[in-house]
mmCIF file of C-alpha atoms in Angstrom:
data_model
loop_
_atom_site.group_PDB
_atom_site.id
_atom_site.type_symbol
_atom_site.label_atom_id
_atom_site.label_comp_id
_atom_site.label_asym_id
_atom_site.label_seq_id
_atom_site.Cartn_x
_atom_site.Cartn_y
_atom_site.Cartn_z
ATOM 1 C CA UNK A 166 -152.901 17.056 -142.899
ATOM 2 C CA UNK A 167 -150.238 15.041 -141.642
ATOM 3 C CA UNK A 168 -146.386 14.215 -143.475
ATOM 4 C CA UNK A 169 -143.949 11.795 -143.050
ATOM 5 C CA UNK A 170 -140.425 11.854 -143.610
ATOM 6 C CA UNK A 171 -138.226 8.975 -144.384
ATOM 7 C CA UNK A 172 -135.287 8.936 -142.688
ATOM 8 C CA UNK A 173 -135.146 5.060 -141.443
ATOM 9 C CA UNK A 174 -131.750 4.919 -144.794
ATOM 10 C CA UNK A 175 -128.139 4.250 -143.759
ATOM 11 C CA UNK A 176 -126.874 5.604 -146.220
ATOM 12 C CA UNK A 177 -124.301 3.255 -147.612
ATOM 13 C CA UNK A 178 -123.194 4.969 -150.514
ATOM 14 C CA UNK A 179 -122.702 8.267 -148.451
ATOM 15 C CA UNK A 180 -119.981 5.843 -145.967
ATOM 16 C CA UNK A 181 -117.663 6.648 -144.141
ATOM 17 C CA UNK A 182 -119.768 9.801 -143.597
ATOM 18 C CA UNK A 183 -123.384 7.983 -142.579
ATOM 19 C CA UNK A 184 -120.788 5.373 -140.319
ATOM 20 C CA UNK A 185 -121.275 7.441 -137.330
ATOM 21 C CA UNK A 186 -123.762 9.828 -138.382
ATOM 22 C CA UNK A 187 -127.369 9.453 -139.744
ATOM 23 C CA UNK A 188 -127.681 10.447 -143.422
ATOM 24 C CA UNK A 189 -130.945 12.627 -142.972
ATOM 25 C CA UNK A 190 -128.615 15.164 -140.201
ATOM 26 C CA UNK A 191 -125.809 15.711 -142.861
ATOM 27 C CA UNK A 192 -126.006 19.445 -142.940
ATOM 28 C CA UNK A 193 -126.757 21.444 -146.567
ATOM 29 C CA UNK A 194 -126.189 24.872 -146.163
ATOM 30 C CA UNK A 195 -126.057 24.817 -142.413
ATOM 31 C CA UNK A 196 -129.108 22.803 -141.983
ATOM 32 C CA UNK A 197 -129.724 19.216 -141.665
ATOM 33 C CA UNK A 198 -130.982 17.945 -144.856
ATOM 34 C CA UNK A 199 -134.294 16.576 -142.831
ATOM 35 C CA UNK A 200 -134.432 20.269 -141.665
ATOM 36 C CA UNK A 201 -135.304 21.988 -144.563
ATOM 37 C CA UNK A 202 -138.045 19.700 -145.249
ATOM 38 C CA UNK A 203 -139.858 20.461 -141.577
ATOM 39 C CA UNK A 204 -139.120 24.365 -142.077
ATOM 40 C CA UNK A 205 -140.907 24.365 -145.373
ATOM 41 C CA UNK A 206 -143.707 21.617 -144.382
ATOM 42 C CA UNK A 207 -143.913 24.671 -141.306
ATOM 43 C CA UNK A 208 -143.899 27.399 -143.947
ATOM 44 C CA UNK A 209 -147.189 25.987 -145.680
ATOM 45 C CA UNK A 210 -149.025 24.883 -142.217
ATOM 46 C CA UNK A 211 -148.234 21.151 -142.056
ATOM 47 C CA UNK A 212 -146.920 21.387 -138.490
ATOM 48 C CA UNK A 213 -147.923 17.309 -137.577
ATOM 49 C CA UNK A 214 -144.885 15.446 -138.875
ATOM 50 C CA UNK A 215 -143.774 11.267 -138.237
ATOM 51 C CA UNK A 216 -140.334 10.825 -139.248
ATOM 52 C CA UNK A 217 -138.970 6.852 -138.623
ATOM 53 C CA UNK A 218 -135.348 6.334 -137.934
ATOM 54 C CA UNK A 219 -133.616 3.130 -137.603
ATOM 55 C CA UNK A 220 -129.742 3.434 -138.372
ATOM 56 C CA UNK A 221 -128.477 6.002 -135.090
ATOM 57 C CA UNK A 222 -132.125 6.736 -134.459
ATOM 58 C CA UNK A 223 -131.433 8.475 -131.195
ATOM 59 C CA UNK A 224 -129.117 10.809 -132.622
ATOM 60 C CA UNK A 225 -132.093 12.088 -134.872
ATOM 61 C CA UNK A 226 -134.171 12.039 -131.958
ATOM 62 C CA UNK A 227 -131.580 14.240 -129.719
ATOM 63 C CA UNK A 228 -131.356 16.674 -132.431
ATOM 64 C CA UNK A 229 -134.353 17.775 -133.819
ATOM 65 C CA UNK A 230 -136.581 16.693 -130.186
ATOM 66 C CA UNK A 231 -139.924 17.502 -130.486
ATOM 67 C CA UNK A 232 -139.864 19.515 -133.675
ATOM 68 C CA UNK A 233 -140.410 23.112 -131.525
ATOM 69 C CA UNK A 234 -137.170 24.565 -133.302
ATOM 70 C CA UNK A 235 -138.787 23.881 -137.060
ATOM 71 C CA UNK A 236 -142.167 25.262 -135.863
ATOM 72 C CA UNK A 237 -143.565 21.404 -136.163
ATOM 73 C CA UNK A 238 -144.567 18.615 -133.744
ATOM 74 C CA UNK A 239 -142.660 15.777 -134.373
ATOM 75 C CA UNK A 240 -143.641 11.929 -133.344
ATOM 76 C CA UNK A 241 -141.085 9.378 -134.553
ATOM 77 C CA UNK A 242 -141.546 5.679 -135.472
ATOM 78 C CA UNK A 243 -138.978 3.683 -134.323
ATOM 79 C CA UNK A 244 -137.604 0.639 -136.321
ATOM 80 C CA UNK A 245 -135.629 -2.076 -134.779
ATOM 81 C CA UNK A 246 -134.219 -2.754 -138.242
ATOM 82 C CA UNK A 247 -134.983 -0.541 -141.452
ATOM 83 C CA UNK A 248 -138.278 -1.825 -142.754
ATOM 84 C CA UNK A 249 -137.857 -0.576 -146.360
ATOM 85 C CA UNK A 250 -139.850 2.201 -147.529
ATOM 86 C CA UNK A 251 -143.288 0.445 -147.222
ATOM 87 C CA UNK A 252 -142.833 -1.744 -144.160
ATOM 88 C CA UNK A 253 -141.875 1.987 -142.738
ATOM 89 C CA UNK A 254 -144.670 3.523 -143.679
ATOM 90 C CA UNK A 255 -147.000 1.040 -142.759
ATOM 91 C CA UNK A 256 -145.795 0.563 -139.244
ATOM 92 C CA UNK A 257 -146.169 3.960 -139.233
ATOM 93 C CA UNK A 258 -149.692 3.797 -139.540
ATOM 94 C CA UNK A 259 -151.448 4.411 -135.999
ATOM 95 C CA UNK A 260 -149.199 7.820 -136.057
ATOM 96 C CA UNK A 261 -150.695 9.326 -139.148
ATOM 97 C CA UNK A 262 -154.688 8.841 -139.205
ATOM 98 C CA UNK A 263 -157.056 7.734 -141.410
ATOM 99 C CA UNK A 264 -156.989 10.297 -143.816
ATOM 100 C CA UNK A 265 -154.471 11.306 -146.446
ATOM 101 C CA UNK A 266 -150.885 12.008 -145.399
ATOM 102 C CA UNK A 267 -147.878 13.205 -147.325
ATOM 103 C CA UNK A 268 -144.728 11.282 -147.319
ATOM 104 C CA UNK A 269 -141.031 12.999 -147.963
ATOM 105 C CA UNK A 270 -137.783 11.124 -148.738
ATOM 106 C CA UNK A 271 -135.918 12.563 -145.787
ATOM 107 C CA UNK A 272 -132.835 12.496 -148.839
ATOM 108 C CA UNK A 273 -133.897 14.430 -151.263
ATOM 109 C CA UNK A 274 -133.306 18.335 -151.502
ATOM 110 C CA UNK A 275 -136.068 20.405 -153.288
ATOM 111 C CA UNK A 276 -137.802 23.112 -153.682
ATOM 112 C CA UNK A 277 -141.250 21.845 -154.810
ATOM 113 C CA UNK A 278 -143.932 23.285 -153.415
ATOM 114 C CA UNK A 279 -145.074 21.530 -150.313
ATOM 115 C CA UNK A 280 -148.860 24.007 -150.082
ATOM 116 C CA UNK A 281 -150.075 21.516 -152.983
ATOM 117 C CA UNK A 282 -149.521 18.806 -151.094
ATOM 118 C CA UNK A 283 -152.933 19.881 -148.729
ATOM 119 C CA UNK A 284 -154.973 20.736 -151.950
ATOM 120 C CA UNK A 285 -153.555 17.134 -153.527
ATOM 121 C CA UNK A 286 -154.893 15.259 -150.612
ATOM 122 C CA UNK A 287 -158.275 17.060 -151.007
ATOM 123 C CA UNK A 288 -158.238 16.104 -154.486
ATOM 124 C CA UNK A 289 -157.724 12.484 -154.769
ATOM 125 C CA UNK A 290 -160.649 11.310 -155.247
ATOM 126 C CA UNK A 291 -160.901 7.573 -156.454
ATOM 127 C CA UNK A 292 -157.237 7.547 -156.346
ATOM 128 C CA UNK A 293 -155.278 5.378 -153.611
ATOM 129 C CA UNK A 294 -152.016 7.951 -153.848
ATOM 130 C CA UNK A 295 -150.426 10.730 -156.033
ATOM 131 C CA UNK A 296 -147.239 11.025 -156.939
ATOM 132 C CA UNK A 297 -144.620 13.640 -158.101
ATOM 133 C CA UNK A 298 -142.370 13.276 -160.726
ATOM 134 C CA UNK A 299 -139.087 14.294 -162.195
ATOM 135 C CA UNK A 300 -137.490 13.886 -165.526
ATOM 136 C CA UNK A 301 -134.490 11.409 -165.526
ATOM 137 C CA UNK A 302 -131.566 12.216 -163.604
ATOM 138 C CA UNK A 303 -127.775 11.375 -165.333
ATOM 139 C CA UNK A 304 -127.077 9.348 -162.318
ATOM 140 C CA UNK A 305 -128.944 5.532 -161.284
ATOM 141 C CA UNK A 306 -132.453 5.807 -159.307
ATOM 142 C CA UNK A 307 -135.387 3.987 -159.207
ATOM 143 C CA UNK A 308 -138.000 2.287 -162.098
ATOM 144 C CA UNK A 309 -138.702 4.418 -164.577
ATOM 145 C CA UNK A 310 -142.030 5.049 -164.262
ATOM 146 C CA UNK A 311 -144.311 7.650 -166.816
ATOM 147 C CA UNK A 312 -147.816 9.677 -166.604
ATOM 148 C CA UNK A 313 -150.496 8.087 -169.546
ATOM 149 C CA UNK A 314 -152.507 10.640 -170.594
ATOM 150 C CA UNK A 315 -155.448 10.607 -167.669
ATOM 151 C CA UNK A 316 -152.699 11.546 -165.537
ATOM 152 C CA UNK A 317 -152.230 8.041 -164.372
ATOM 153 C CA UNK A 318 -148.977 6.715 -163.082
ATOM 154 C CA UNK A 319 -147.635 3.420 -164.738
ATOM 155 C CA UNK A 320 -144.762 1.699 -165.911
ATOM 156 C CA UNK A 321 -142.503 3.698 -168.300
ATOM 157 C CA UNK A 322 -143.379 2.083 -172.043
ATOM 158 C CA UNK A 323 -140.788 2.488 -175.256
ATOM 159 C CA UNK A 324 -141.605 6.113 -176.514
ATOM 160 C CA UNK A 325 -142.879 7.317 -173.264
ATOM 161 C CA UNK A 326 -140.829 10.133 -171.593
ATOM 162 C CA UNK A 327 -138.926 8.276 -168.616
ATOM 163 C CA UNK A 328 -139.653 9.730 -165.067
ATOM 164 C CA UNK A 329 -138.212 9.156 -161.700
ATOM 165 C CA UNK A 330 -140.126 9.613 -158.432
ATOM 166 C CA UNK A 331 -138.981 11.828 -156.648
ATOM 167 C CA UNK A 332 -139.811 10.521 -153.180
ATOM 168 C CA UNK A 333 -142.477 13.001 -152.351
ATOM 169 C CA UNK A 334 -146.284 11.578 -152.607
ATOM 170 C CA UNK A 335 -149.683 11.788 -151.143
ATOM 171 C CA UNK A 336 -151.157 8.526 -150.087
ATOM 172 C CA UNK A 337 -154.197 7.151 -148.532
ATOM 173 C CA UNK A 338 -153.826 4.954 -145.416
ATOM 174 C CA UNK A 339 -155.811 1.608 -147.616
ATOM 175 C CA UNK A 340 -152.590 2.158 -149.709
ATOM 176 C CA UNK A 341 -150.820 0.400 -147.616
ATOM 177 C CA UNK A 342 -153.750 -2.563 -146.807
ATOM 178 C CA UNK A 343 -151.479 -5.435 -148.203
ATOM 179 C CA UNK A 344 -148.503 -4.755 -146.472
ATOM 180 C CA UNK A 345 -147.887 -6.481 -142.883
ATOM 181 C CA UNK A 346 -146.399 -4.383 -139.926
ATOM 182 C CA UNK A 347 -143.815 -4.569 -138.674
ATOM 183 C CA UNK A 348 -142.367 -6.597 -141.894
ATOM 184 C CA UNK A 349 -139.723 -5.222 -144.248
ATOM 185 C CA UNK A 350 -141.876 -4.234 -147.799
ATOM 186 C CA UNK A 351 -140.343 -2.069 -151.006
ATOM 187 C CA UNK A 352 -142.625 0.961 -152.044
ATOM 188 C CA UNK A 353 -142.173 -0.798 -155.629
ATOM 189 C CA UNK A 354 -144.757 -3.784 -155.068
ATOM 190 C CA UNK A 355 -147.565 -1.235 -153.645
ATOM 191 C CA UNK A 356 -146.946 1.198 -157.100
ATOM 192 C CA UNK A 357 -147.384 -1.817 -159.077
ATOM 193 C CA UNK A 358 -150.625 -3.102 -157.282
ATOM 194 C CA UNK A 359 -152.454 0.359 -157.878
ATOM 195 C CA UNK A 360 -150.919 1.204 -160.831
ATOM 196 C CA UNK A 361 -152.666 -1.835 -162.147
ATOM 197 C CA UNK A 362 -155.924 -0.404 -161.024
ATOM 198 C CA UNK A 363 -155.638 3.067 -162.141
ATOM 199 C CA UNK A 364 -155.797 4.161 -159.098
ATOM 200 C CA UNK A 365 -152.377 6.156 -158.520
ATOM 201 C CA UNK A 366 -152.001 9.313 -159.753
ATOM 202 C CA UNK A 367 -149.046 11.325 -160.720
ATOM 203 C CA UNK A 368 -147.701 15.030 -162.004
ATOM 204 C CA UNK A 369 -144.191 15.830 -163.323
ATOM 205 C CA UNK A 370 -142.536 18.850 -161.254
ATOM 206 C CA UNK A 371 -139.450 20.521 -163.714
ATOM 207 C CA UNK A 372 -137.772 22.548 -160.727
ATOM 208 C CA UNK A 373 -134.984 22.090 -158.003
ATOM 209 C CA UNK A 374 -134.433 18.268 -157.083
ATOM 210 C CA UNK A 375 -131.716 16.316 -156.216
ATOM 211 C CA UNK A 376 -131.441 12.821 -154.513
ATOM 212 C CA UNK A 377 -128.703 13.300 -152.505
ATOM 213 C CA UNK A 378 -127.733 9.814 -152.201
ATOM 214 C CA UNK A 379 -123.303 10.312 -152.549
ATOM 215 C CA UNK A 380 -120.925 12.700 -151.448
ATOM 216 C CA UNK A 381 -120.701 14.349 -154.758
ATOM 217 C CA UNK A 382 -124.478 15.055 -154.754
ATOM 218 C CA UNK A 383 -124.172 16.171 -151.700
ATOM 219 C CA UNK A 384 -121.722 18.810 -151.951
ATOM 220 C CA UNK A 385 -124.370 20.157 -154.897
ATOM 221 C CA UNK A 386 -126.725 20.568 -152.633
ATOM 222 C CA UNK A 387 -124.717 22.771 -150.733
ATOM 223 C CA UNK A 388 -123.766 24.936 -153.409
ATOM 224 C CA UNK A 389 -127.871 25.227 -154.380
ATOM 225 C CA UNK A 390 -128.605 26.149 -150.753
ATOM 226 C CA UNK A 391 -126.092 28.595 -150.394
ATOM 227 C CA UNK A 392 -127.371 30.309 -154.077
ATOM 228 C CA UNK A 393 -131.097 29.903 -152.954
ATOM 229 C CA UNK A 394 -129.581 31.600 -149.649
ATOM 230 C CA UNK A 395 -128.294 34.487 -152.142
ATOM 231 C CA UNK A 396 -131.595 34.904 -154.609
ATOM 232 C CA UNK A 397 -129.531 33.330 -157.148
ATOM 233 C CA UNK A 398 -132.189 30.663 -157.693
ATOM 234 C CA UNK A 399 -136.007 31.589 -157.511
#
């Protein structure tokens, strides 16, 4: 299969850092942030990754090349302007095929298990997309969403257990049949539309994840990467 990683972001609440420097090459642990996802996409066999840049796109592009380094084969989709996480992907398109593809938030720093991804794809069935789940963080993200009992994604309800996505999903190309290329589109919208047709499924994942969307966050991503670096984390 093919993956995508997001790294079209500027970063704003990461200034005066992301000013000169794209957000997805701020280093954790010695790596770029957007490097640990293409070792471990490598690790598991996923070797044909699409990353889209926008903000200091060429500076992504001059360091990680052709992907050789992280034992992948990188093509990159090139936005003028940021398209939002949709537009992205959908402009993105002609790069990824017609069958299921995984898609990364190149700003996230996890250690979920990227093999499943394949055997997700495999197993969608009916289902448009899948996504992957995480309790809750202390800090702002996105909707909460929740999983109904057929393992269905929706909108989180009073007395459901509030989940966050955690920017790593499975989708099917006809996902993304309502959104326009090269126009700017939120992910949001497209959840909504499939969610209301039971047709986007989801699983909640309890280990390492962090959006690493401030400075703060990002100096605790450092300190797990240099414990995973020591065994201290499994």
């Amino acid at each position: 299969m093919k993956a995508m990683i997001l790294a079209a972001g500027r970063g704003e609440r990461m200034r005066p850092l992301t000013d000169t420097f794209p957000k997805p090459l701020l280093e954790v642990g010695g790596t770029p942030l957007i490097g640990w996802h293409l070792r471990r996409l490598a690790e598991v066999g996923v070797t044909d990754v699409v990353i889209n840049h926008a903000w200091l796109g060429s500076m992504i592009e001059e360091r990680l090349g052709d992907g050789s380094a992280y034992g992948v084969r990188i093509q990159y989709s090139a936005e003028e302007t940021a398209l939002e996480t949709a537009g992205g992907i959908a402009k993105a398109l002609p790069l990824l095929g017609d069958e299921p593809f995984a898609v990364i938030n190149g700003d996230i720093f996890t250690d979920y298990d990227f093999a499943k991804l394949e055997i997700t794809a495999q197993k969608l069935g009916e289902n448009l997309g899948h996504l992957v789940m995480v309790k809750k963080a202390d800090y702002p993200t996105g909707r909460d969403l929740a999983i109904d009992a057929q393992g269905k994604a929706r909108l989180c309800k009073e007395g459901d257990q509030a989940m966050t996505f955690a920017g790593v999903a499975v989708y099917r190309p006809a996902f993304f049949a309502d959104i326009v290329a090269g126009q700017a589109a939120a992910l949001l919208p497209s959840f909504m539309r499939s969610m209301e047709k039971s047709q986007l499924q989801a699983e909640s994942f309890s280990g390492l994840w962090l959006d690493v969307g401030t400075v703060e966050r990002l100096n605790q991503a450092n300190a797990w990467a240099i414990d995973q670096r020591r065994g201290m984390i499994t």
